Amino acid sequence: MPTSFGNNEKALKSRRLRAFSFAWRCPTSSVKSDAFLERGGLAALYVDGGSVDTTFSTLGVRSSTQLGSTTRVRGMLGWCHAFGDTAPISTHAFAGSIPFTLAGVPLARNVAGVDMQLRPNLTLGAS
């Protein structure tokens, strides 16, 4: 699976708060399947080959603040966008019948999310 990463950050710092705006190119997902034909009379199934190619990018802000001498809260707020094929579709046919199309659950094109690290081993997130 081909992947590409890029990261562009801009830092904003003060005495207690640090924030970084970022643009990030996430992996490119490419799934390819070959055509196949079953044996078995009228119940034999033919499936067309195909591919699904999707690329994701994220824009957001990462920040952290010191709440005391031993407590630092870290968080991220981001928006992820999917480009390309977001709904997997394939064409099938039984022997001697007309073809039909099946569609999988589509990926969300736009997702907003927030993550907050409350302790070194405790992160709370939602999207």
PDB file of C-alpha atoms in Angstrom:
ATOM      1  CA  MET A   1       0.000   0.000   0.000  1.00  0.00           C
ATOM      2  CA  PRO A   2       1.620   3.280  -1.044  1.00  0.00           C
ATOM      3  CA  THR A   3       1.834   5.972   1.600  1.00  0.00           C
ATOM      4  CA  SER A   4       3.028   9.553   1.602  1.00  0.00           C
ATOM      5  CA  PHE A   5       3.511  11.830   4.562  1.00  0.00           C
ATOM      6  CA  GLY A   6       4.126  15.525   4.817  1.00  0.00           C
ATOM      7  CA  ASN A   7       3.877  17.822   7.797  1.00  0.00           C
ATOM      8  CA  ASN A   8       3.885  21.608   7.960  1.00  0.00           C
ATOM      9  CA  GLU A   9       3.732  23.209  11.421  1.00  0.00           C
ATOM     10  CA  LYS A  10       3.600  26.759  12.729  1.00  0.00           C
ATOM     11  CA  ALA A  11       4.451  27.170  16.427  1.00  0.00           C
ATOM     12  CA  LEU A  12       2.792  29.630  18.808  1.00  0.00           C
ATOM     13  CA  LYS A  13       4.318  29.710  22.286  1.00  0.00           C
ATOM     14  CA  SER A  14       3.662  31.560  25.516  1.00  0.00           C
ATOM     15  CA  ARG A  15       4.733  30.962  29.118  1.00  0.00           C
ATOM     16  CA  ARG A  16       1.967  28.413  29.856  1.00  0.00           C
ATOM     17  CA  LEU A  17       0.519  27.508  26.449  1.00  0.00           C
ATOM     18  CA  ARG A  18       2.101  25.961  23.360  1.00  0.00           C
ATOM     19  CA  ALA A  19       0.108  25.555  20.139  1.00  0.00           C
ATOM     20  CA  PHE A  20       1.049  24.208  16.722  1.00  0.00           C
ATOM     21  CA  SER A  21      -1.142  24.561  13.650  1.00  0.00           C
ATOM     22  CA  PHE A  22      -0.478  21.821  11.107  1.00  0.00           C
ATOM     23  CA  ALA A  23      -1.355  20.487   7.673  1.00  0.00           C
ATOM     24  CA  TRP A  24      -0.690  16.800   7.259  1.00  0.00           C
ATOM     25  CA  ARG A  25      -0.993  14.473   4.280  1.00  0.00           C
ATOM     26  CA  CYS A  26      -2.034  11.068   5.579  1.00  0.00           C
ATOM     27  CA  PRO A  27      -1.582   7.743   3.820  1.00  0.00           C
ATOM     28  CA  THR A  28      -2.960   6.929   0.409  1.00  0.00           C
ATOM     29  CA  SER A  29      -4.951   3.700   0.494  1.00  0.00           C
ATOM     30  CA  SER A  30      -5.137   1.588  -2.652  1.00  0.00           C
ATOM     31  CA  VAL A  31      -7.052  -1.714  -2.758  1.00  0.00           C
ATOM     32  CA  LYS A  32      -7.153  -3.781  -5.969  1.00  0.00           C
ATOM     33  CA  SER A  33      -9.027  -7.009  -6.622  1.00  0.00           C
ATOM     34  CA  ASP A  34      -8.900  -9.292  -9.656  1.00  0.00           C
ATOM     35  CA  ALA A  35     -11.967 -10.602 -11.460  1.00  0.00           C
ATOM     36  CA  PHE A  36     -13.030 -14.163 -10.714  1.00  0.00           C
ATOM     37  CA  LEU A  37     -15.565 -16.749 -11.929  1.00  0.00           C
ATOM     38  CA  GLU A  38     -17.059 -19.550  -9.859  1.00  0.00           C
ATOM     39  CA  ARG A  39     -18.109 -22.970 -11.174  1.00  0.00           C
ATOM     40  CA  GLY A  40     -21.483 -24.435 -10.244  1.00  0.00           C
ATOM     41  CA  GLY A  41     -24.144 -24.068 -12.898  1.00  0.00           C
ATOM     42  CA  LEU A  42     -26.735 -21.313 -12.508  1.00  0.00           C
ATOM     43  CA  ALA A  43     -25.427 -20.383  -9.056  1.00  0.00           C
ATOM     44  CA  ALA A  44     -21.927 -19.642 -10.409  1.00  0.00           C
ATOM     45  CA  LEU A  45     -20.968 -16.068  -9.631  1.00  0.00           C
ATOM     46  CA  TYR A  46     -18.834 -13.758 -11.780  1.00  0.00           C
ATOM     47  CA  VAL A  47     -17.230 -10.710 -10.145  1.00  0.00           C
ATOM     48  CA  ASP A  48     -15.518  -7.873 -12.045  1.00  0.00           C
ATOM     49  CA  GLY A  49     -12.097  -6.763 -10.865  1.00  0.00           C
ATOM     50  CA  GLY A  50     -11.638  -3.237  -9.615  1.00  0.00           C
ATOM     51  CA  SER A  51      -9.755  -0.848  -7.390  1.00  0.00           C
ATOM     52  CA  VAL A  52     -10.453   1.758  -4.729  1.00  0.00           C
ATOM     53  CA  ASP A  53      -7.948   4.604  -4.218  1.00  0.00           C
ATOM     54  CA  THR A  54      -8.392   7.105  -1.381  1.00  0.00           C
ATOM     55  CA  THR A  55      -6.106   9.816   0.029  1.00  0.00           C
ATOM     56  CA  PHE A  56      -6.616  11.607   3.346  1.00  0.00           C
ATOM     57  CA  SER A  57      -5.385  14.983   4.607  1.00  0.00           C
ATOM     58  CA  THR A  58      -5.708  16.580   8.036  1.00  0.00           C
ATOM     59  CA  LEU A  59      -5.675  20.233   9.121  1.00  0.00           C
ATOM     60  CA  GLY A  60      -5.644  21.112  12.786  1.00  0.00           C
ATOM     61  CA  VAL A  61      -4.103  22.478  15.941  1.00  0.00           C
ATOM     62  CA  ARG A  62      -2.090  20.645  18.601  1.00  0.00           C
ATOM     63  CA  SER A  63      -1.663  22.365  21.940  1.00  0.00           C
ATOM     64  CA  SER A  64      -0.469  21.792  25.468  1.00  0.00           C
ATOM     65  CA  THR A  65      -0.592  23.744  28.678  1.00  0.00           C
ATOM     66  CA  GLN A  66       1.008  23.399  32.095  1.00  0.00           C
ATOM     67  CA  LEU A  67      -1.654  23.216  34.837  1.00  0.00           C
ATOM     68  CA  GLY A  68       0.670  22.783  37.770  1.00  0.00           C
ATOM     69  CA  SER A  69       4.188  21.740  38.614  1.00  0.00           C
ATOM     70  CA  THR A  70       3.496  18.121  37.571  1.00  0.00           C
ATOM     71  CA  THR A  71       0.446  18.324  35.287  1.00  0.00           C
ATOM     72  CA  ARG A  72       0.490  19.083  31.567  1.00  0.00           C
ATOM     73  CA  VAL A  73      -2.626  18.714  29.385  1.00  0.00           C
ATOM     74  CA  ARG A  74      -2.111  18.007  25.689  1.00  0.00           C
ATOM     75  CA  GLY A  75      -4.749  18.054  22.981  1.00  0.00           C
ATOM     76  CA  MET A  76      -5.437  18.062  19.264  1.00  0.00           C
ATOM     77  CA  LEU A  77      -8.345  19.388  17.235  1.00  0.00           C
ATOM     78  CA  GLY A  78      -8.372  18.384  13.581  1.00  0.00           C
ATOM     79  CA  TRP A  79     -10.381  18.093  10.387  1.00  0.00           C
ATOM     80  CA  CYS A  80      -9.739  15.118   8.107  1.00  0.00           C
ATOM     81  CA  HIS A  81     -10.867  15.092   4.455  1.00  0.00           C
ATOM     82  CA  ALA A  82     -10.992  12.063   2.131  1.00  0.00           C
ATOM     83  CA  PHE A  83     -10.200  12.490  -1.580  1.00  0.00           C
ATOM     84  CA  GLY A  84     -10.885   9.942  -4.308  1.00  0.00           C
ATOM     85  CA  ASP A  85     -12.971   6.784  -4.043  1.00  0.00           C
ATOM     86  CA  THR A  86     -14.960   6.892  -0.821  1.00  0.00           C
ATOM     87  CA  ALA A  87     -17.595   4.259  -1.674  1.00  0.00           C
ATOM     88  CA  PRO A  88     -16.414   0.740  -2.615  1.00  0.00           C
ATOM     89  CA  ILE A  89     -18.478  -0.574  -5.546  1.00  0.00           C
ATOM     90  CA  SER A  90     -18.254  -3.928  -7.360  1.00  0.00           C
ATOM     91  CA  THR A  91     -20.237  -5.544 -10.190  1.00  0.00           C
ATOM     92  CA  HIS A  92     -21.413  -9.159  -9.942  1.00  0.00           C
ATOM     93  CA  ALA A  93     -23.507 -11.528 -12.080  1.00  0.00           C
ATOM     94  CA  PHE A  94     -24.871 -15.045 -11.722  1.00  0.00           C
ATOM     95  CA  ALA A  95     -24.516 -17.333 -14.747  1.00  0.00           C
ATOM     96  CA  GLY A  96     -27.042 -16.252 -17.394  1.00  0.00           C
ATOM     97  CA  SER A  97     -28.361 -13.254 -15.436  1.00  0.00           C
ATOM     98  CA  ILE A  98     -27.997  -9.502 -15.798  1.00  0.00           C
ATOM     99  CA  PRO A  99     -25.174  -7.882 -13.777  1.00  0.00           C
ATOM    100  CA  PHE A 100     -25.891  -6.173 -10.470  1.00  0.00           C
ATOM    101  CA  THR A 101     -23.826  -3.721  -8.440  1.00  0.00           C
ATOM    102  CA  LEU A 102     -22.988  -3.940  -4.742  1.00  0.00           C
ATOM    103  CA  ALA A 103     -21.850  -0.875  -2.809  1.00  0.00           C
ATOM    104  CA  GLY A 104     -20.071  -0.989   0.529  1.00  0.00           C
ATOM    105  CA  VAL A 105     -20.407   1.460   3.372  1.00  0.00           C
ATOM    106  CA  PRO A 106     -18.954   4.782   2.172  1.00  0.00           C
ATOM    107  CA  LEU A 107     -16.140   6.490   4.036  1.00  0.00           C
ATOM    108  CA  ALA A 108     -16.967   9.841   5.574  1.00  0.00           C
ATOM    109  CA  ARG A 109     -15.519  12.583   3.348  1.00  0.00           C
ATOM    110  CA  ASN A 110     -15.165  15.040   6.237  1.00  0.00           C
ATOM    111  CA  VAL A 111     -14.463  14.170   9.870  1.00  0.00           C
ATOM    112  CA  ALA A 112     -13.722  16.469  12.796  1.00  0.00           C
ATOM    113  CA  GLY A 113     -11.992  15.092  15.848  1.00  0.00           C
ATOM    114  CA  VAL A 114     -10.544  16.064  19.174  1.00  0.00           C
ATOM    115  CA  ASP A 115      -8.020  14.214  21.348  1.00  0.00           C
ATOM    116  CA  MET A 116      -6.906  15.226  24.827  1.00  0.00           C
ATOM    117  CA  GLN A 117      -4.031  13.586  26.680  1.00  0.00           C
ATOM    118  CA  LEU A 118      -4.844  13.864  30.366  1.00  0.00           C
ATOM    119  CA  ARG A 119      -1.970  11.698  31.641  1.00  0.00           C
ATOM    120  CA  PRO A 120       0.973   9.948  29.964  1.00  0.00           C
ATOM    121  CA  ASN A 121      -1.110   6.766  29.638  1.00  0.00           C
ATOM    122  CA  LEU A 122      -4.626   8.304  29.337  1.00  0.00           C
ATOM    123  CA  THR A 123      -5.980   9.949  26.168  1.00  0.00           C
ATOM    124  CA  LEU A 124      -9.617  10.912  25.617  1.00  0.00           C
ATOM    125  CA  GLY A 125     -10.764  11.268  21.998  1.00  0.00           C
ATOM    126  CA  ALA A 126     -13.876  11.756  19.908  1.00  0.00           C
ATOM    127  CA  SER A 127     -14.640  12.198  16.207  1.00  0.00           C
TER     128      SER A 127
END
